[in-house]
Short mmCIF file of C-alpha atoms in Angstrom, two decimals:
data_model
loop_
_atom_site.label_atom_id
_atom_site.label_comp_id
_atom_site.label_asym_id
_atom_site.label_seq_id
_atom_site.Cartn_x
_atom_site.Cartn_y
_atom_site.Cartn_z
CA MET L 695 -0.84 -2.40 -2.75
CA THR L 696 -2.12 -4.55 -1.66
CA SER L 697 -1.62 -7.73 -4.19
CA ALA L 698 -0.69 -11.20 -7.51
CA GLN L 699 -0.81 -14.22 -5.22
CA PRO L 700 -4.34 -15.16 -4.55
CA ASN L 701 -4.65 -14.75 -0.73
CA ALA L 702 -7.03 -12.61 1.45
CA ALA L 703 -7.45 -9.12 2.08
CA ALA L 704 -4.21 -7.77 1.30
CA THR L 705 -3.65 -9.49 -1.68
CA PRO L 706 -6.84 -9.07 -3.61
CA VAL L 707 -7.67 -12.66 -3.78
CA ALA L 708 -9.26 -15.85 -2.89
CA ALA L 709 -8.19 -17.19 0.51
CA VAL L 710 -7.06 -20.54 -0.71
CA TYR L 711 -5.13 -21.50 -3.81
CA LEU L 712 -2.79 -24.08 -5.12
CA SER L 713 0.90 -23.37 -5.43
CA SER L 714 2.56 -25.26 -8.21
CA ARG L 715 6.32 -25.64 -8.14
CA GLN L 716 8.83 -28.42 -8.91
CA PRO L 717 10.55 -29.86 -5.84
CA ARG L 718 14.27 -29.33 -5.80
CA GLY L 719 16.41 -32.33 -6.31
CA VAL L 720 13.50 -34.67 -7.48
CA LYS L 721 14.21 -36.54 -10.65
CA ARG L 722 11.21 -37.56 -12.78
CA THR L 723 10.80 -40.20 -15.49
CA ARG L 724 9.91 -39.24 -19.03
CA GLY L 725 6.39 -40.37 -18.72
CA GLU L 726 5.82 -38.46 -15.49
CA GLU L 727 7.20 -35.37 -17.26
CA GLU L 728 4.82 -35.74 -20.18
CA GLU L 729 1.96 -36.18 -17.81
CA GLY L 730 3.03 -33.38 -15.66
CA GLU L 731 3.29 -30.94 -18.57
CA LYS L 732 -0.49 -31.43 -19.19
CA ARG L 733 -1.21 -30.33 -15.55
CA ILE L 734 0.67 -27.02 -15.60
CA LEU L 735 -1.00 -24.49 -13.19
CA TYR L 736 -0.52 -20.88 -13.85
CA PHE L 737 -0.82 -19.17 -10.47
CA HIS L 738 1.96 -16.51 -11.08
CA HIS L 739 4.74 -18.28 -9.23
CA PRO L 740 8.32 -18.02 -10.10
CA GLN L 741 8.32 -21.59 -11.32
CA ALA L 742 4.66 -21.96 -12.20
CA TRP L 743 5.51 -23.33 -15.65
CA LEU L 744 6.96 -26.56 -14.01
CA PRO L 745 4.89 -29.69 -13.32
CA VAL L 746 3.54 -30.12 -9.82
CA ALA L 747 3.99 -33.02 -7.36
CA ARG L 748 1.09 -35.13 -6.34
CA HIS L 749 1.64 -35.09 -2.53
CA HIS L 750 0.72 -32.84 0.30
CA ALA L 751 3.06 -30.63 2.26
CA PRO L 752 3.70 -31.35 5.92
CA ASP L 753 2.31 -28.70 8.17
CA PRO L 754 4.80 -26.86 10.39
CA LEU L 755 2.37 -26.86 13.43
CA CYS L 756 1.21 -30.38 13.28
CA CYS L 757 3.78 -32.58 11.47
CA SER L 758 3.77 -35.67 13.49
CA PRO L 759 2.66 -39.04 11.87
CA SER L 760 -0.11 -39.31 14.36
CA ALA L 761 -1.36 -35.83 13.82
CA LYS L 762 -1.34 -36.33 10.13
CA SER L 763 -3.44 -39.38 10.26
CA SER L 764 -5.93 -38.15 12.83
CA THR L 765 -6.71 -34.75 11.42
CA SER L 766 -7.60 -33.25 8.10
CA PRO L 767 -5.22 -30.60 6.56
CA SER L 768 -7.97 -27.88 7.10
CA THR L 769 -8.14 -28.79 10.76
CA ARG L 770 -4.32 -28.53 11.12
CA TYR L 771 -4.21 -25.24 9.27
CA SER L 772 -7.10 -23.74 11.46
CA LEU L 773 -4.90 -24.37 14.42
CA HIS L 774 -2.74 -21.49 13.27
CA PHE L 775 -5.61 -19.14 13.54
CA LEU L 776 -6.26 -20.17 17.22
CA VAL L 777 -2.53 -20.07 18.09
CA GLN L 778 -2.05 -16.63 16.66
CA SER L 779 -5.19 -15.26 18.35
CA GLY L 780 -4.38 -16.91 21.65
CA LEU L 781 -0.85 -15.59 21.74
CA SER L 782 -1.95 -12.11 20.87
CA TYR L 783 -4.76 -12.02 23.38
CA SER L 784 -2.32 -13.17 26.21
CA VAL L 785 -0.22 -10.18 25.19
CA ILE L 786 -3.18 -7.85 25.27
CA VAL L 787 -4.44 -9.08 28.70
CA PHE L 788 -1.13 -9.52 30.58
CA ALA L 789 1.06 -6.74 29.09
CA GLY L 790 0.83 -3.23 30.35
CA LEU L 791 -1.52 -0.87 28.45
CA GLU L 792 1.15 1.55 27.81
CA HIS L 793 3.21 -0.78 25.46
CA MET L 794 0.69 -3.55 24.94
CA HIS L 795 -0.07 -2.40 21.34
CA LYS L 796 3.57 -2.54 20.34
CA TYR L 797 4.10 -5.92 21.80
CA CYS L 798 0.93 -7.31 20.28
CA PHE L 799 1.98 -5.88 16.86
CA ILE L 800 5.38 -7.63 17.03
CA VAL L 801 4.02 -10.95 18.07
CA THR L 802 1.09 -11.01 15.63
CA LEU L 803 3.02 -9.85 12.61
CA GLY L 804 6.10 -12.06 13.66
CA TYR L 805 3.86 -15.12 13.84
CA LEU L 806 2.41 -14.33 10.37
CA ILE L 807 5.93 -13.96 8.87
CA VAL L 808 7.06 -17.21 10.39
CA CYS L 809 4.29 -19.11 8.97
CA GLN L 810 4.70 -17.42 5.51
CA VAL L 811 8.46 -18.36 5.46
CA THR L 812 7.89 -21.99 6.42
CA ARG L 813 4.99 -22.37 4.02
CA VAL L 814 6.95 -20.93 1.00
CA TYR L 815 10.54 -22.02 1.59
CA VAL L 816 10.58 -24.87 4.11
CA PHE L 817 7.55 -27.25 4.02
CA ASP L 818 5.62 -26.50 0.81
CA TYR L 819 8.29 -25.56 -1.64
CA GLY L 820 7.22 -27.42 -4.98
CA MET L 821 4.13 -29.08 -3.55
CA TYR L 822 0.38 -28.73 -3.37
CA SER L 823 -0.63 -26.81 -0.47
CA ALA L 824 -3.53 -24.70 0.80
CA ASP L 825 -2.49 -21.00 1.53
CA PHE L 826 -3.52 -20.92 5.19
CA THR L 827 -1.66 -17.61 5.58
CA GLY L 828 -4.25 -15.87 3.55
CA PRO L 829 -6.89 -15.89 6.48
CA MET L 830 -4.05 -15.20 8.89
CA MET L 831 -3.39 -11.93 7.04
CA VAL L 832 -6.89 -10.78 7.82
CA ILE L 833 -6.69 -11.86 11.40
CA THR L 834 -3.32 -9.95 11.75
CA GLN L 835 -5.09 -6.80 10.64
CA LYS L 836 -7.87 -7.28 13.18
CA ILE L 837 -5.62 -8.10 16.04
CA THR L 838 -3.23 -5.22 15.58
CA SER L 839 -6.15 -2.72 14.91
CA LEU L 840 -7.71 -4.01 18.20
CA ALA L 841 -4.57 -3.53 20.13
CA PHE L 842 -4.13 0.06 18.94
CA GLU L 843 -7.70 0.96 19.50
CA ILE L 844 -7.57 -0.47 23.14
CA HIS L 845 -4.36 1.56 23.75
CA ASP L 846 -6.11 4.81 22.39
CA GLY L 847 -9.28 4.18 24.34
CA MET L 848 -7.83 3.21 27.67
CA THR L 849 -4.52 5.26 27.98
CA LYS L 850 -5.30 8.56 26.06
CA ARG L 851 -7.66 11.49 26.57
CA ASP L 852 -10.07 12.46 23.83
CA ALA L 853 -8.02 15.65 23.24
CA GLN L 854 -5.19 13.49 22.16
CA LEU L 855 -7.00 11.56 19.52
CA THR L 856 -8.15 12.43 15.99
CA PRO L 857 -11.85 12.24 15.35
CA GLY L 858 -11.35 8.84 13.59
CA GLN L 859 -9.29 7.52 16.49
CA LYS L 860 -11.83 8.84 18.93
CA TYR L 861 -14.62 6.92 17.18
CA LEU L 862 -12.59 3.73 16.95
CA ALA L 863 -11.20 3.83 20.59
CA ILE L 864 -12.14 0.90 22.82
CA ARG L 865 -12.97 1.94 26.46
CA ARG L 866 -13.06 -1.61 28.04
CA MET L 867 -11.16 -4.74 27.60
CA PRO L 868 -12.94 -7.23 25.22
CA SER L 869 -13.85 -10.66 26.70
CA LEU L 870 -12.32 -13.77 25.21
CA LEU L 871 -15.68 -14.61 23.56
CA GLU L 872 -15.97 -11.17 22.00
CA TYR L 873 -12.28 -11.28 20.86
CA LEU L 874 -12.64 -14.57 19.11
CA SER L 875 -15.94 -13.68 17.67
CA TYR L 876 -14.40 -10.53 16.10
CA ASN L 877 -11.38 -12.42 14.74
CA CYS L 878 -12.94 -15.84 13.56
CA ASN L 879 -16.48 -14.89 12.60
CA PHE L 880 -17.68 -16.99 9.54
CA MET L 881 -18.45 -13.87 7.38
CA GLY L 882 -14.72 -12.69 7.12
CA ILE L 883 -12.53 -15.56 8.19
CA LEU L 884 -11.41 -16.45 4.62
CA ALA L 885 -11.29 -13.34 2.52
CA GLY L 886 -12.20 -10.53 4.86
CA PRO L 887 -12.62 -7.77 4.57
CA THR L 888 -11.29 -6.17 7.80
CA CYS L 889 -13.50 -4.16 9.94
CA SER L 890 -13.16 -2.15 13.20
CA TYR L 891 -14.11 -3.81 16.46
CA ASN L 892 -16.69 -1.07 17.26
CA ASP L 893 -18.39 -1.56 13.87
CA TYR L 894 -18.55 -5.35 14.42
CA MET L 895 -19.83 -5.08 18.03
CA ALA L 896 -22.59 -2.49 16.79
CA PHE L 897 -23.59 -5.06 14.20
CA ILE L 898 -23.78 -7.87 16.86
CA GLU L 899 -25.65 -5.73 19.38
CA GLY L 900 -28.12 -4.44 16.78
CA THR L 901 -27.04 -0.74 17.12
CA CYS L 902 -25.43 -0.28 13.64
CA TYR L 903 -28.39 1.77 12.39
CA GLN L 904 -27.97 4.52 15.04
CA PRO L 905 -26.46 7.71 13.95
CA ARG L 906 -22.76 7.63 14.24
CA HIS L 907 -19.52 8.67 12.36
CA GLN L 908 -17.46 6.64 10.03
CA GLU L 909 -14.15 7.53 8.49
CA ASN L 910 -13.78 6.75 4.72
CA ALA L 911 -10.48 6.09 2.90
CA ASN L 912 -9.65 9.73 2.52
CA GLY L 913 -10.03 10.47 6.23
CA LYS L 914 -13.18 12.38 5.83
CA GLU L 915 -16.24 11.83 7.98
CA ASN L 916 -19.56 10.61 6.89
CA GLY L 917 -22.67 10.94 9.05
CA LYS L 918 -25.61 8.58 9.62
CA HIS L 919 -28.90 10.10 10.56
CA LYS L 920 -31.75 7.72 10.00
CA GLN L 921 -32.70 4.98 12.32
CA SER L 922 -34.25 2.03 10.45
CA GLU L 923 -33.34 -1.38 9.29
CA PRO L 924 -32.93 -1.26 5.56
CA SER L 925 -32.69 -4.41 3.51
CA PRO L 926 -29.40 -5.26 1.77
CA LYS L 927 -31.13 -7.31 -0.94
CA ASP L 928 -30.71 -4.94 -3.90
CA ASP L 929 -26.98 -4.34 -2.97
CA VAL L 930 -26.37 -8.03 -2.61
CA ILE L 931 -27.84 -8.81 -5.99
CA SER L 932 -25.90 -5.97 -7.60
CA LYS L 933 -22.60 -7.15 -6.11
CA LEU L 934 -23.30 -10.72 -7.15
CA CYS L 935 -23.85 -9.55 -10.71
CA THR L 936 -20.53 -7.64 -10.37
CA CYS L 937 -18.88 -10.98 -9.35
CA ALA L 938 -20.26 -12.85 -12.27
CA ILE L 939 -19.22 -10.25 -14.85
CA SER L 940 -15.67 -9.99 -13.20
CA LEU L 941 -15.22 -13.78 -13.22
CA ALA L 942 -16.23 -14.10 -16.83
CA ILE L 943 -14.00 -11.38 -17.99
CA TYR L 944 -11.08 -12.83 -16.01
CA LEU L 945 -11.59 -16.40 -17.27
CA SER L 946 -11.95 -15.10 -20.86
CA LEU L 947 -8.85 -12.99 -20.81
CA CYS L 948 -6.32 -14.27 -18.27
CA LYS L 949 -4.80 -16.87 -20.77
CA LEU L 950 -5.02 -14.57 -23.77
CA ILE L 951 -3.05 -11.78 -22.29
CA PRO L 952 -0.64 -13.21 -19.61
CA VAL L 953 1.71 -10.87 -17.90
CA GLU L 954 4.62 -13.33 -18.34
CA ARG L 955 4.72 -12.62 -22.09
CA SER L 956 6.27 -9.23 -21.23
CA ILE L 957 9.58 -10.92 -20.32
CA ASP L 958 9.57 -13.31 -23.18
CA ASP L 959 12.77 -12.64 -25.26
CA ASN L 960 11.09 -12.92 -28.55
CA PHE L 961 8.33 -10.39 -27.49
CA ILE L 962 11.02 -7.92 -26.07
CA THR L 963 13.19 -8.17 -29.26
CA ASN L 964 10.53 -8.07 -31.94
CA THR L 965 7.84 -5.75 -30.41
CA PRO L 966 7.98 -1.93 -30.69
CA PHE L 967 8.22 -0.40 -27.23
CA TYR L 968 4.83 1.49 -27.42
CA ILE L 969 3.24 -1.97 -28.11
CA GLN L 970 4.86 -3.30 -25.17
CA VAL L 971 3.51 -0.45 -23.02
CA ALA L 972 -0.05 -1.08 -24.36
CA TYR L 973 0.24 -4.78 -23.90
CA LEU L 974 1.34 -4.35 -20.22
CA TYR L 975 -1.68 -2.15 -19.56
CA LEU L 976 -4.10 -4.69 -21.08
CA ALA L 977 -2.44 -7.62 -19.18
CA MET L 978 -2.92 -5.82 -16.02
CA LEU L 979 -6.30 -4.81 -16.89
CA ALA L 980 -7.14 -8.47 -17.51
CA LEU L 981 -5.69 -9.48 -14.16
CA ARG L 982 -7.59 -7.15 -11.95
CA PRO L 983 -11.21 -8.71 -12.44
CA LYS L 984 -10.07 -11.75 -10.29
CA TYR L 985 -9.61 -9.39 -7.39
CA TYR L 986 -12.80 -7.58 -8.11
CA PHE L 987 -14.61 -10.96 -7.99
CA VAL L 988 -13.11 -12.04 -4.66
CA TRP L 989 -13.49 -8.79 -2.82
CA THR L 990 -16.94 -7.96 -4.09
CA LEU L 991 -18.15 -11.60 -3.06
CA ALA L 992 -16.71 -11.10 0.43
CA ASP L 993 -18.59 -7.76 0.71
CA ALA L 994 -21.83 -9.37 -0.60
CA ILE L 995 -21.54 -12.20 2.02
CA ASN L 996 -21.28 -9.62 4.82
CA ASN L 997 -23.99 -7.51 3.43
CA ALA L 998 -26.37 -10.64 3.22
CA ALA L 999 -25.72 -11.27 6.89
CA GLY L 1000 -26.76 -7.64 7.70
CA PHE L 1001 -23.30 -6.26 8.19
CA GLY L 1002 -21.99 -3.24 6.24
CA PHE L 1003 -24.67 -0.55 6.54
CA ASN L 1004 -23.15 2.83 6.17
CA GLY L 1005 -26.00 5.34 6.23
CA TYR L 1006 -28.07 6.77 3.42
CA ASN L 1007 -27.51 8.46 0.02
CA LYS L 1008 -28.97 11.81 -0.68
CA ASP L 1009 -31.92 10.12 -2.50
CA GLY L 1010 -32.68 8.23 0.67
CA SER L 1011 -31.44 4.88 -0.53
CA PRO L 1012 -29.42 2.75 1.90
CA ARG L 1013 -25.64 2.54 1.56
CA TRP L 1014 -23.98 -0.89 2.17
CA ASP L 1015 -20.35 0.04 1.68
CA LEU L 1016 -18.99 0.30 5.31
CA ILE L 1017 -16.54 -2.46 4.72
CA SER L 1018 -16.26 -2.40 0.88
CA ASN L 1019 -12.76 -3.05 -0.34
CA LEU L 1020 -12.75 -1.42 -3.76
CA ARG L 1021 -14.46 1.05 -6.06
CA ILE L 1022 -14.03 -0.35 -9.58
CA LEU L 1023 -14.78 2.83 -11.63
CA ASP L 1024 -12.57 5.00 -9.40
CA ILE L 1025 -9.81 2.50 -9.92
CA GLU L 1026 -10.05 2.26 -13.63
CA PHE L 1027 -10.30 6.06 -14.05
CA ALA L 1028 -7.87 7.09 -11.31
CA THR L 1029 -5.94 10.27 -12.28
CA SER L 1030 -3.19 9.99 -9.70
CA PHE L 1031 -1.29 7.20 -7.82
CA LYS L 1032 -2.99 8.14 -4.52
CA LEU L 1033 -6.46 8.03 -5.96
CA PHE L 1034 -5.70 4.46 -7.33
CA LEU L 1035 -4.45 3.22 -3.93
CA ASP L 1036 -7.27 5.05 -2.08
CA ASN L 1037 -9.86 2.97 -3.96
CA TRP L 1038 -7.89 -0.42 -4.12
CA ASN L 1039 -8.05 -2.68 -1.11
CA ILE L 1040 -9.57 0.05 0.95
CA GLN L 1041 -9.75 -1.78 4.34
CA THR L 1042 -5.99 -2.61 4.14
CA SER L 1043 -5.22 1.01 3.20
CA LEU L 1044 -7.16 2.11 6.22
CA TRP L 1045 -5.35 -0.45 8.44
CA LEU L 1046 -1.93 0.78 7.24
CA LYS L 1047 -2.97 4.31 7.72
CA ARG L 1048 -4.19 3.73 11.36
CA VAL L 1049 -1.49 1.55 12.64
CA CYS L 1050 1.54 2.90 10.84
CA TYR L 1051 1.13 6.06 8.69
CA GLU L 1052 -0.47 8.27 11.46
CA ARG L 1053 1.79 7.01 14.12
CA CYS L 1054 5.24 6.72 12.51
CA PRO L 1055 7.45 9.63 13.44
CA ILE L 1056 10.14 9.16 10.71
CA ASN L 1057 9.23 8.86 7.08
CA PRO L 1058 5.75 7.41 7.37
CA THR L 1059 5.48 6.80 3.65
CA ALA L 1060 8.39 4.44 3.37
CA ALA L 1061 7.49 2.78 6.71
CA THR L 1062 3.85 2.21 5.45
CA PHE L 1063 5.10 0.59 2.18
CA LEU L 1064 7.50 -1.54 3.95
CA LEU L 1065 4.91 -2.82 6.36
CA SER L 1066 2.62 -3.53 3.47
CA ALA L 1067 5.38 -5.57 1.83
CA MET L 1068 6.16 -7.68 5.15
CA TRP L 1069 2.41 -8.28 5.57
CA HIS L 1070 1.85 -9.61 1.97
CA GLY L 1071 4.46 -12.27 2.18
CA VAL L 1072 8.08 -13.20 1.83
CA TYR L 1073 8.45 -13.29 -1.99
CA PRO L 1074 11.14 -10.87 -3.19
CA GLY L 1075 8.64 -9.49 -5.78
CA TYR L 1076 6.52 -7.95 -3.13
CA TYR L 1077 9.56 -5.91 -1.77
CA LEU L 1078 10.50 -4.82 -5.32
CA THR L 1079 6.96 -3.61 -5.90
CA PHE L 1080 6.64 -1.65 -2.69
CA LEU L 1081 10.05 -0.15 -2.99
CA THR L 1082 9.09 1.10 -6.44
CA GLY L 1083 5.79 2.32 -5.05
CA ILE L 1084 7.63 4.69 -2.62
CA GLY L 1085 9.31 6.41 -5.48
CA MET L 1086 6.11 6.48 -7.55
CA THR L 1087 4.17 7.97 -4.66
CA MET L 1088 6.80 10.64 -3.96
CA ALA L 1089 6.92 11.63 -7.71
CA ALA L 1090 3.24 11.73 -8.07
CA ARG L 1091 3.00 13.88 -5.06
CA SER L 1092 5.52 16.33 -6.42
CA VAL L 1093 3.65 16.62 -9.70
CA ARG L 1094 0.41 17.22 -7.95
CA HIS L 1095 1.94 19.98 -5.80
CA ASN L 1096 3.91 21.79 -8.33
CA ILE L 1097 2.28 21.20 -11.67
CA ARG L 1098 -1.38 20.56 -11.13
CA PRO L 1099 -2.16 24.22 -10.09
CA HIS L 1100 -1.14 25.59 -13.39
CA PHE L 1101 -3.89 23.41 -15.10
CA LEU L 1102 -6.71 24.56 -12.86
CA VAL L 1103 -7.05 28.01 -14.67
CA SER L 1104 -9.86 26.58 -16.98
CA ASP L 1105 -11.96 23.47 -17.41
CA SER L 1106 -10.27 22.57 -20.81
CA TYR L 1107 -6.79 22.74 -19.20
CA LYS L 1108 -8.12 20.55 -16.31
CA ARG L 1109 -9.47 17.88 -18.77
CA ILE L 1110 -6.18 17.83 -20.54
CA TYR L 1111 -4.29 17.36 -17.27
CA ASP L 1112 -6.74 14.63 -16.18
CA VAL L 1113 -6.20 12.69 -19.41
CA ILE L 1114 -2.48 12.87 -19.25
CA THR L 1115 -2.47 11.85 -15.52
CA TRP L 1116 -4.87 9.03 -16.14
CA ALA L 1117 -2.57 7.54 -18.84
CA TRP L 1118 0.56 8.02 -16.63
CA THR L 1119 -1.16 6.52 -13.54
CA GLN L 1120 -2.27 3.37 -15.51
CA VAL L 1121 1.20 2.85 -16.92
CA ALA L 1122 2.86 3.69 -13.52
CA ILE L 1123 0.68 1.16 -11.69
CA SER L 1124 1.21 -1.57 -14.31
CA TYR L 1125 4.91 -0.96 -14.16
CA THR L 1126 5.13 -1.04 -10.44
CA VAL L 1127 3.13 -4.27 -9.85
CA VAL L 1128 4.92 -6.47 -12.36
CA PRO L 1129 7.24 -7.94 -9.76
CA PHE L 1130 4.17 -8.54 -7.49
CA VAL L 1131 2.75 -10.83 -10.17
CA LEU L 1132 6.11 -12.49 -11.20
CA LEU L 1133 7.28 -12.86 -7.54
CA ALA L 1134 10.90 -13.99 -8.31
CA VAL L 1135 13.86 -11.47 -8.56
CA GLY L 1136 15.22 -12.81 -11.82
CA PRO L 1137 12.01 -12.23 -13.91
CA SER L 1138 11.30 -8.96 -12.29
CA LEU L 1139 14.75 -7.42 -12.95
CA LYS L 1140 14.53 -8.83 -16.52
CA PHE L 1141 11.41 -6.86 -17.09
CA TYR L 1142 12.77 -3.62 -15.59
CA ARG L 1143 15.88 -4.05 -17.67
CA SER L 1144 13.76 -4.45 -20.74
CA TRP L 1145 12.37 -1.05 -20.01
CA TYR L 1146 15.77 0.39 -18.99
CA PHE L 1147 14.39 1.16 -15.59
CA CYS L 1148 13.02 4.31 -17.31
CA LEU L 1149 10.23 5.04 -14.84
CA HIS L 1150 12.57 4.61 -11.81
CA LEU L 1151 14.83 7.06 -13.24
CA LEU L 1152 11.99 9.48 -14.21
CA CYS L 1153 10.67 9.33 -10.77
CA LEU L 1154 14.14 10.13 -9.29
CA LEU L 1155 14.45 13.13 -11.59
CA VAL L 1156 10.91 14.38 -10.69
CA VAL L 1157 11.55 14.12 -6.92
CA LEU L 1158 14.87 16.01 -7.20
CA ALA L 1159 13.55 18.69 -9.49
CA LEU L 1160 10.20 19.26 -7.77
CA PRO L 1161 10.75 18.93 -3.94
CA VAL L 1162 7.67 18.85 -1.72
CA LYS L 1163 7.51 19.72 1.95
CA SER L 1164 7.33 16.61 4.25
CA ARG L 1165 4.13 15.83 6.05
CA ARG L 1166 5.50 17.03 9.42
CA ARG L 1167 6.40 20.45 7.92
CA ARG L 1168 3.01 20.73 6.29
CA MET L 1169 1.43 19.98 9.65
CA GLU L 1170 3.58 22.39 11.52
CA GLY L 1171 2.65 25.18 8.87
CA GLN L 1172 -0.94 24.44 9.40
CA GLN L 1173 -0.58 24.72 13.13
CA GLU L 1174 1.35 27.98 12.98
CA SER L 1175 -1.08 29.78 10.78
CA PRO L 1176 -4.05 29.69 13.27
CA GLN L 1177 -1.62 30.75 16.02
CA GLN L 1178 -0.49 33.86 13.87
CA VAL L 1179 -4.13 34.70 13.30
CA ASP L 1180 -4.91 34.39 17.10
CA GLY L 1181 -1.84 36.51 17.85
CA SER L 1182 -2.82 39.25 15.42
CA ALA L 1183 -6.36 39.33 16.85
CA SER L 1184 -4.96 39.47 20.50
CA ASN L 1185 -2.62 42.36 19.47
CA HIS L 1186 -5.53 44.20 17.93
CA CYS L 1187 -7.60 43.83 21.04
CA SER L 1188 -4.80 45.01 23.37
CA GLN L 1189 -4.28 48.06 21.17
CA LYS L 1190 -8.04 48.78 21.31
CA ASP L 1191 -8.00 48.55 25.11
CA LYS L 1192 -5.05 50.87 25.39
CA THR L 1193 -6.91 53.39 23.23
CA THR L 1194 -10.01 53.06 25.33
#
């Protein structure tokens, strides 16, 4: 779900931001308080309304006095990227191929979580700090994807892989130079987006315009047929214009409709509930353009370097959306929870699908949401959001499987269904991500209490009343049906032979 704290790919965000919190146990004079009130920063922290301190946080990796005096903060932060990449590469090279991907996943994600915990709760609490864990989130995606792709390519046969896994599979061990180039290239080191190793190497080697297959967010295949070197100029200009518009909208509306007003006691007491619903939708609508700005700018940077070509449209124009992270119109007009997630933070959704959802044998939906929460950070609001997202996803799936077929009998019924599900999706998304924005447990539960946990209860009732087969049962049913057809055909042939 990617994502209210501004960090990289999983949170739809800028890679660097300032956290503003009051240090615990620090007393301030009246003059300092008055001056501090003028410097309040609203970055959606649990204590973002408090004045900020004027000093830098010590870094957990290089915190000795000599290190602080001899190196800049950015240099010390960049050491984390190298340490994480170095540890993971050691696991990839020296661990056995059979379990290397699991060890690498644990080491890489564990190092990210340790850095997030120390940055938030130990070293940086209440102080200015650069969020160096933002780029580490992107690197974590790349390293873990690479480990799974090496495992698929060097330990499994093609018959054991899906078409997408077969295309992404890596058949030889990358060199250290190739590995570091993939993880730390200048185009995506700050805000991503994540890309596959094979796509990146095709770009480096100049073979990215050859016909090949690419899997989109819905798991479908998309072919490439022409061999040429199209110019990304038009797409880069278009994306930069989108960035400018998104930034202007966000700066114009972010302070006019803050999400925090939804938990204001006066607002809750004196505002009708339907107005609160409309306000929440508008507040989230005003919040999304900052993510549109960051992700679109990151995509434009890669396109300007020549990376991101994804074949041609039907009219012959080149497509530069290979590593695009969002589709704005599909997000704003999504008619289901799944459609919204499929078009929001696309590369992170693909990463979660490839390393968790497709491989987890038990309850892959819950496991995927839990992994997403752990990857985003250690704030409690992240876990509240993704736990709520599990229920929302299951309820939306139940409605789609049980109710939607009744509205497909005519175009007018389908339009009515689309309008209703669009409104439901926008309200459900806004309701779900409020803790993601507020981050702290107290404000998040206060918001849900003001809504009487109504959507939580509604989702529970829908899931209980409209059960849906699990993914494993659906796959088993799909596998049995071809076997039944083959069996009936073979029986028919044997009877024909006996007659002859």
